Each structure stands twice: as C-alpha cells, then as structure tokens.
Short mmCIF file of C-alpha atoms in Angstrom, two decimals:
data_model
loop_
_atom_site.label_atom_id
_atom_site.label_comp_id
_atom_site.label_asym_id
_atom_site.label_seq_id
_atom_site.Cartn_x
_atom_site.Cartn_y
_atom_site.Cartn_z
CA UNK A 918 24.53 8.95 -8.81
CA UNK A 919 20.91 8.24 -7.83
CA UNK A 920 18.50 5.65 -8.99
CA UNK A 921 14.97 5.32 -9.04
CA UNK A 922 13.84 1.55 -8.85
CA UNK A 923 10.08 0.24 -8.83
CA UNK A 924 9.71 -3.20 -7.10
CA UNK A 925 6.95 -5.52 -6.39
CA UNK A 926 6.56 -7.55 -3.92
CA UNK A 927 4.36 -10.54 -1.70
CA UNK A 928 4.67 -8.97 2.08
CA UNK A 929 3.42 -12.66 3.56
CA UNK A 930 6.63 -13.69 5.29
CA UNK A 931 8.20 -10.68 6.01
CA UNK A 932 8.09 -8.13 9.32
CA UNK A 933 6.55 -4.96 7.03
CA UNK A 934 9.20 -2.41 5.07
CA UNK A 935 11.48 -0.75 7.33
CA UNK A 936 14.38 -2.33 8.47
CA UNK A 937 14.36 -4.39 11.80
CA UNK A 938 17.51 -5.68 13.67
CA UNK A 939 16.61 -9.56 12.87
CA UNK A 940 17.08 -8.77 9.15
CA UNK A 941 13.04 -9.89 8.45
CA UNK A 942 12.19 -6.74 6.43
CA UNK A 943 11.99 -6.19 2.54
CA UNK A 944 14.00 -3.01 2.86
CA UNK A 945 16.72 -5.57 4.22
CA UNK A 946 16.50 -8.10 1.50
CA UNK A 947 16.44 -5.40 -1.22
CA UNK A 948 19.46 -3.42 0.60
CA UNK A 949 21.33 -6.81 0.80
CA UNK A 950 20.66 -7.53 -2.99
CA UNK A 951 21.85 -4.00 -3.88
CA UNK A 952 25.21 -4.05 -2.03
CA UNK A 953 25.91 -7.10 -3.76
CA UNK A 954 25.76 -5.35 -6.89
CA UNK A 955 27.32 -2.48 -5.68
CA UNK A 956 30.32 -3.90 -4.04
CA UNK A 957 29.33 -1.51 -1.17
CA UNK A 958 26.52 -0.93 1.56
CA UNK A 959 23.80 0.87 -0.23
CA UNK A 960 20.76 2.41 1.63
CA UNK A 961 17.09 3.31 0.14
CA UNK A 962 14.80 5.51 0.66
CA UNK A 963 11.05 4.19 -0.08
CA UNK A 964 8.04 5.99 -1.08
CA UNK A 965 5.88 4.39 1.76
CA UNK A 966 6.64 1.77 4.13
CA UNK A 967 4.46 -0.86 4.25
CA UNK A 968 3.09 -3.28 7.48
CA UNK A 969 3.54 -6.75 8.03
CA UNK A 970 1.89 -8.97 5.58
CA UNK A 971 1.36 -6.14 3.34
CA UNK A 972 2.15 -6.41 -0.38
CA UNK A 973 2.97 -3.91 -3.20
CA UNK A 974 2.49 -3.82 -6.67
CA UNK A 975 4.21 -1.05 -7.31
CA UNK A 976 6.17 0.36 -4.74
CA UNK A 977 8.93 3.45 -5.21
CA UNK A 978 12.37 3.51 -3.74
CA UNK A 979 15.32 5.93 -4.79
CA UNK A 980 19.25 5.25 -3.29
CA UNK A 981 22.61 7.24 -4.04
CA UNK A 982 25.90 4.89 -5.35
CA UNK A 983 29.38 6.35 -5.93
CA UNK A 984 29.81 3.40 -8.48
CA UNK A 985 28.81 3.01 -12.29
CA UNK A 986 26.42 -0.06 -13.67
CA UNK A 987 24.43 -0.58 -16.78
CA UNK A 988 21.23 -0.11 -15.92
CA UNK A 989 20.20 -3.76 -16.24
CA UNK A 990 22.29 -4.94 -13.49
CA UNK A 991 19.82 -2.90 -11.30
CA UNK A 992 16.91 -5.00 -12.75
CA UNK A 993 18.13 -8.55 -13.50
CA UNK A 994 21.45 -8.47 -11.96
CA UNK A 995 19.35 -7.29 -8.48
CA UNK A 996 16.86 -9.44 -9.28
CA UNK A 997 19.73 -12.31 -9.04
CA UNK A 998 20.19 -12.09 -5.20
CA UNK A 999 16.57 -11.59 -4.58
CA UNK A 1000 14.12 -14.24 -3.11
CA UNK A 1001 11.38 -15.25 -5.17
CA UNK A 1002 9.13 -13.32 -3.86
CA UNK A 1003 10.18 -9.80 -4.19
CA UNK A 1004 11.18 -8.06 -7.73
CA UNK A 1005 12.42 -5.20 -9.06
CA UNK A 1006 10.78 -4.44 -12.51
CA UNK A 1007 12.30 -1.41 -13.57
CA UNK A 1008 15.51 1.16 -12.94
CA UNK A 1009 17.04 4.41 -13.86
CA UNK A 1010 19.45 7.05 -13.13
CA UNK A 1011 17.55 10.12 -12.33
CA UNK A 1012 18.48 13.77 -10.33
CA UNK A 1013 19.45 14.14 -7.21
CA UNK A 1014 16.53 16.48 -6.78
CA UNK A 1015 14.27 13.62 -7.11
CA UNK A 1016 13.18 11.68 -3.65
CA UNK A 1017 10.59 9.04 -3.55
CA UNK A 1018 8.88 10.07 -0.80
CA UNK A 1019 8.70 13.47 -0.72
CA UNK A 1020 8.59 13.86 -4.95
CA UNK A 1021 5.30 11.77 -4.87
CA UNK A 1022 2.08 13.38 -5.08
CA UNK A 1023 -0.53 11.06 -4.45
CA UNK A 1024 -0.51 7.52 -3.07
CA UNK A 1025 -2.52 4.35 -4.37
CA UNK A 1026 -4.01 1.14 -2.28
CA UNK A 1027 -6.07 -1.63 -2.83
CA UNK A 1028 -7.86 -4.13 -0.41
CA UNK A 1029 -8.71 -7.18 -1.64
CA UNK A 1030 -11.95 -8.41 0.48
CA UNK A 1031 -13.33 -12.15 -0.09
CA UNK A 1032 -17.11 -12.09 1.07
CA UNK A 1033 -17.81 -15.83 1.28
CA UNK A 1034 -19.00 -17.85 4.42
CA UNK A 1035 -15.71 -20.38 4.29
CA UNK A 1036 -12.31 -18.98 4.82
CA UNK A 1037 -10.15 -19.02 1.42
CA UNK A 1038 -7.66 -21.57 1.22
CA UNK A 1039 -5.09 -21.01 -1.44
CA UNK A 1040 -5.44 -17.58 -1.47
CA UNK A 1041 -5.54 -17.31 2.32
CA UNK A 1042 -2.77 -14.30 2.38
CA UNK A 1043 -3.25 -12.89 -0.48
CA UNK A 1044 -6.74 -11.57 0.44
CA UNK A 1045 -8.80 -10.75 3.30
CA UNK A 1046 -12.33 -12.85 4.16
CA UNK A 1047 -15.10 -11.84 6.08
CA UNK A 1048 -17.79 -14.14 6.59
CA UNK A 1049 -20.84 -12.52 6.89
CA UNK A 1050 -22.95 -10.74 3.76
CA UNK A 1051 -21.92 -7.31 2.88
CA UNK A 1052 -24.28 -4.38 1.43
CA UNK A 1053 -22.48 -2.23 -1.11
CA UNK A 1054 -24.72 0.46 -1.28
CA UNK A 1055 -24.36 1.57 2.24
CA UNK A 1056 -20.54 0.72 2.26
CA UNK A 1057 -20.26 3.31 -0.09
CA UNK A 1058 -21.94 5.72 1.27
CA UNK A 1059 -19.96 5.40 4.08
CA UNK A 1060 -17.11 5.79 2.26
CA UNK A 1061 -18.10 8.90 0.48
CA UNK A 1062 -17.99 10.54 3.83
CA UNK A 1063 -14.35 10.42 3.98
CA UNK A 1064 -13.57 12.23 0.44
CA UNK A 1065 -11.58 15.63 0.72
CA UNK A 1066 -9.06 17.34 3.12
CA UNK A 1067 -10.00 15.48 6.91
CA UNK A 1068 -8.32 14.83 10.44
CA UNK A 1069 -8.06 11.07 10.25
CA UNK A 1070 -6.80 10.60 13.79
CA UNK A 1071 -9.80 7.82 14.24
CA UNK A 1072 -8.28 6.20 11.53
CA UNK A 1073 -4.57 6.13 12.84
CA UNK A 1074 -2.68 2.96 14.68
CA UNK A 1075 -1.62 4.00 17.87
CA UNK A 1076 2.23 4.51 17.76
CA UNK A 1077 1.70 6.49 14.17
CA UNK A 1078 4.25 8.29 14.07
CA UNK A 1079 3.18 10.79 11.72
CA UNK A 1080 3.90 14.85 12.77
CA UNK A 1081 -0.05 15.22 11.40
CA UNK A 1082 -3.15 13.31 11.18
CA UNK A 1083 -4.54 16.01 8.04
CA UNK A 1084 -4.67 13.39 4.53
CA UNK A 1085 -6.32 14.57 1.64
CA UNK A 1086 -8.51 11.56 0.50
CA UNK A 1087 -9.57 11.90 -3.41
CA UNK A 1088 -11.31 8.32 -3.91
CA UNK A 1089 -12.54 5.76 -2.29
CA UNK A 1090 -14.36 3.33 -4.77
CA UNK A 1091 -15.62 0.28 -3.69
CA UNK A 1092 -16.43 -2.33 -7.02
CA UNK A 1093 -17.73 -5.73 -6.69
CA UNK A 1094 -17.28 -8.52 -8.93
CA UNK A 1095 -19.45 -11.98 -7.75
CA UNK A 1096 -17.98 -12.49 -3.71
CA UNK A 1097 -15.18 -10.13 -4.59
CA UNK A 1098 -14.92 -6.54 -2.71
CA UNK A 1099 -12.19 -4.38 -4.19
CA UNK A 1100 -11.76 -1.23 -2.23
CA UNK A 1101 -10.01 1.31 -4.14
CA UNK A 1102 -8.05 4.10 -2.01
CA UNK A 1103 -6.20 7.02 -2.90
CA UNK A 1104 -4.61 9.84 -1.31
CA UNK A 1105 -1.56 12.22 -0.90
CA UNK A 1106 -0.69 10.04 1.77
CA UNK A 1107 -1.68 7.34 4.38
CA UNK A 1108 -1.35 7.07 7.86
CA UNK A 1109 -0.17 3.62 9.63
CA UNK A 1110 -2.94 0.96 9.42
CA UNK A 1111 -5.03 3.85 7.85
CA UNK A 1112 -6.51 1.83 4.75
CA UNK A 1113 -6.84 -1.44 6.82
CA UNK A 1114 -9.07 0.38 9.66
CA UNK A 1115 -11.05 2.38 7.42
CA UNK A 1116 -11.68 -1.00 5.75
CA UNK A 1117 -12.65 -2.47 9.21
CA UNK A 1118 -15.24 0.33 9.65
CA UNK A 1119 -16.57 0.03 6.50
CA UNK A 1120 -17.31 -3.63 7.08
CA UNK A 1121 -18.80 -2.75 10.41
CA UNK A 1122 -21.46 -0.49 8.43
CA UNK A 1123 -21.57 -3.57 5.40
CA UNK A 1124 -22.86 -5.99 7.75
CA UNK A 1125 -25.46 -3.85 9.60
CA UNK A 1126 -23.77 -3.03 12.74
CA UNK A 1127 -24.03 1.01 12.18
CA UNK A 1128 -25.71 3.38 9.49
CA UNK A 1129 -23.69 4.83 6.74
CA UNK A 1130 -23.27 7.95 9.12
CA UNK A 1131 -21.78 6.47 11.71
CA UNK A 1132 -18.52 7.28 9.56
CA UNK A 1133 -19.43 10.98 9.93
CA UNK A 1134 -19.69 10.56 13.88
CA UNK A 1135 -16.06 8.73 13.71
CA UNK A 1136 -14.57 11.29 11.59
CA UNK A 1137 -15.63 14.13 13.37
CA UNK A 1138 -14.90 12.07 16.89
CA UNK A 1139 -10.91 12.09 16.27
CA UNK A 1140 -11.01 9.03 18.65
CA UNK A 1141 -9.38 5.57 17.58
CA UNK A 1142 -10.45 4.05 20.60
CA UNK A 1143 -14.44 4.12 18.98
CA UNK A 1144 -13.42 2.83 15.53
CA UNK A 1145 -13.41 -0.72 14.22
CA UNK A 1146 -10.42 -3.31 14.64
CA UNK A 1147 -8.08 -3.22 12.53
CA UNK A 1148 -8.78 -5.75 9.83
CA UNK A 1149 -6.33 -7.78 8.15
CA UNK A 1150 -3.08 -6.93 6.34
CA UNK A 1151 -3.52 -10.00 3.94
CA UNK A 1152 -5.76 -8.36 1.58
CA UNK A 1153 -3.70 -4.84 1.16
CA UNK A 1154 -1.77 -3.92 -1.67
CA UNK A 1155 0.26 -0.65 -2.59
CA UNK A 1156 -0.99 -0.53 -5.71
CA UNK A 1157 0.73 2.69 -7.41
CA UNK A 1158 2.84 5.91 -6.85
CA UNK A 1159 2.36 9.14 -8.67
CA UNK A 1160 4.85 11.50 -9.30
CA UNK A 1161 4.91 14.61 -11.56
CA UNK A 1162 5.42 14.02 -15.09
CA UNK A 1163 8.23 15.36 -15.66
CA UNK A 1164 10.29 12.26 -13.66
CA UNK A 1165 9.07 9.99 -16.47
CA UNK A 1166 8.08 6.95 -14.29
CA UNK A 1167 6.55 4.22 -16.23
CA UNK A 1168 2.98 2.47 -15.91
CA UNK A 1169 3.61 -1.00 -15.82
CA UNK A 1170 1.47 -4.04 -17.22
CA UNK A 1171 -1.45 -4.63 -15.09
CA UNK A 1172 -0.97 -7.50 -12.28
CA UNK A 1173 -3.10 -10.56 -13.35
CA UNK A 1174 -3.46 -11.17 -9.45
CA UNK A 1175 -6.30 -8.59 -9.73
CA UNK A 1176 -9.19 -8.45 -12.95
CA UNK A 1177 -8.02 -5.93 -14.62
CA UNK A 1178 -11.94 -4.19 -14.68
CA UNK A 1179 -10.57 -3.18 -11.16
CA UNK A 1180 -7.59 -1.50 -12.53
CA UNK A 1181 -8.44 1.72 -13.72
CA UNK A 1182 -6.52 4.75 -14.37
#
C-alpha cells in the first residue's frame, strides 16, 4: 500500500531533509514517527529536500507499508510521536504509480526578507534581515530576467548534485508590504541553495551594488564563483507542491505566519 502524506514543518533546529547518520534530519524524525505506527521500519520518499534551517509549509512525501491503518492514525496517530515542531496535516492511500517527486509538476518557495536597520528578535529564524534599504523596482527587474527555460549553474551550491543545471522558472514576484519583502518563486524544480542565492543577488542589485542587468551577465556567465553569497536559510519556506489533478491533493488553509495578500493562487 502507498500513502501520500503532506507535512509542515519549522526547519530551525534540524540538519535540512535528508537523512544524516546523527539522526538530526526531519526525514529521521518523520521516519521514526511512522515506524512507530507501523510496527515496522518505513522509508519516504519526499518531493524536495530541503537545507538546514529551511522550513515548509507544505511539503510532499509518499512511502510503501505492507500493513493496514485507518487513515487517521497517519495524521493524529503520527502526529503523536512527532516533536512540536513538525506536523503532518493530511494522508491517503493512493497508486503505486504515484511518486512525490517525480509526479510533481511544478515546485513553490517563498523568502521571507525583513528590510529594517535592527536585526529581528522574535522572529530571528523565521525570516531573513538585511539592513540596508532595498529598491523594488529594480529588484524586479532583475528578477524578470530569470523567467523561462535557463542554465542556472550561477545559481547552484557547489556540491549540487543535480545531473542538470536546465530549470524552467515561471514566476518570480517580489510584493512588499511596509519593511516586508516576500519573494515569490516557482518552478518545475530547484537546484540546491538555488532560491536563497538568487535572493542574495537580487539584494545585491536592491541595495545599489549592480544594475538590474547585471542578472543577465550572471545568467549568461554560468559561473557561481561571480554571484552573490548565499543568503540566509531562515527566511525560506517550501511553500506548495503541484501535482496533476487527477491525484486529488488538497489546498490547505493558508498559514497565518504569512498575510495572506501574499498567498495567491
């Protein structure tokens, strides 16, 4: 039998996604939650594996059981042996044709971006901060630049592991609400540290350092080593999955985390 499970979850204490030997990951809390339920070592596949520090709002992940449970002991009964700070908020049984990663067709991120000259305190990893004043005019004409089919290799962390740097980008939306900076990403798929260093350059063009086109030269360069750092994961979100309709998956009430003006469909 295989089941389809959305989760969400804060990233701030754990070592990304994937499983790592010291047991820090989400995909070893969840796993560990599951075989309790399942009275035997159950494995998941995700729909994209999130960094270190690196949250999701509504994250995918599909595994295969040889034992029956209502489907409520998936949700709540799961739910049980999780810690606080990860959820699952919805199950079903579904095909085996169905995969998580390789059934979804497009891919959806947020970065949360406080503009303010003090660091945030409360919210300190649930957002990134940059201190100097932004322009969002030029940010997004920067980011218009990087709409459509493009080789993203200056884009890419280093040890991506990724057979191809080709992504097919279909928004990039930047809104701004008072010192709030919501960039709005989507894609058939993401690189590693892709949204978090196109988020870097962007700021680099925001505060004045280079033109809008810069992002042109940068695209065209397929060079990491000229791009901006890597900015931080605190302010990233997964934000949604798309599949084909006829897998049924749900939209879910909006997070009030984020003002729901920046959650369009």
């Amino acid at each position: 039998m295989r089941i389809i499970l959305i989760l969400e979850y804060d990233g701030s204490r754990y070592c990304g996604w994937q499983s790592q030997p010291e047991n820090c990951s989400i995909q070893d809390a969840l796993e560990t939650a599951l075989s309790q339920i399942a009275q035997e070592k159950i494995r998941v596949i995700t729909a994209g594996r999130t960094d270190t520090g690196v949250h999701a709002l509504y994250q995918v992940v599909h595994f295969d059981t040889s034992v029956q449970r209502p489907v409520t002991a998936w949700v709540r009964g799961v739910n049980a042996f999780l810690p606080d700070d990860i959820a699952v908020l919805w199950a079903s049984e579904t095909s085996d044709k169905f995969h998580a990663r390789y059934s979804a067709v497009e891919r959806r991120y947020l970065y949360l971006l406080l503009n303010q000259p003090v660091r945030p305190g409360i919210n300190h990893k649930k957002i990134g901060w940059f201190h100097q004043p932004l322009r969002l005019d030029i940010m997004q004409r920067a980011a218009n630049i990087l709409i459509g089919e493009h080789d993203f290799s200056s884009f890419r962390a280093t040890g991506c592991q990724a057979k191809s740097p080709i992504r097919t980008m279909t928004q990039l939306k930047i809104l701004r609400h008072g010192n709030l900076f919501v960039f709005d990403l989507r894609a058939n798929a993401f690189l590693q540290h892709m949204v978090r260093n196109i988020v870097g350059c962007l700021v680099y063009v925001g505060k004045g350092k280079y033109s809008s086109e810069w992002m042109l030269e940068l695209l065209e360069g397929c060079d990491r080593a000229y791009a901006a750092p890597t900015f931080s994961a605190a302010g990233l979100y997964l934000a949604d999955v798309k599949y084909d309709s006829c897998w049924c998956m749900p939209r879910l009430a909006e997070t009030p985390l984020i003002p729901s003006m920046f959650l369009y469909n």
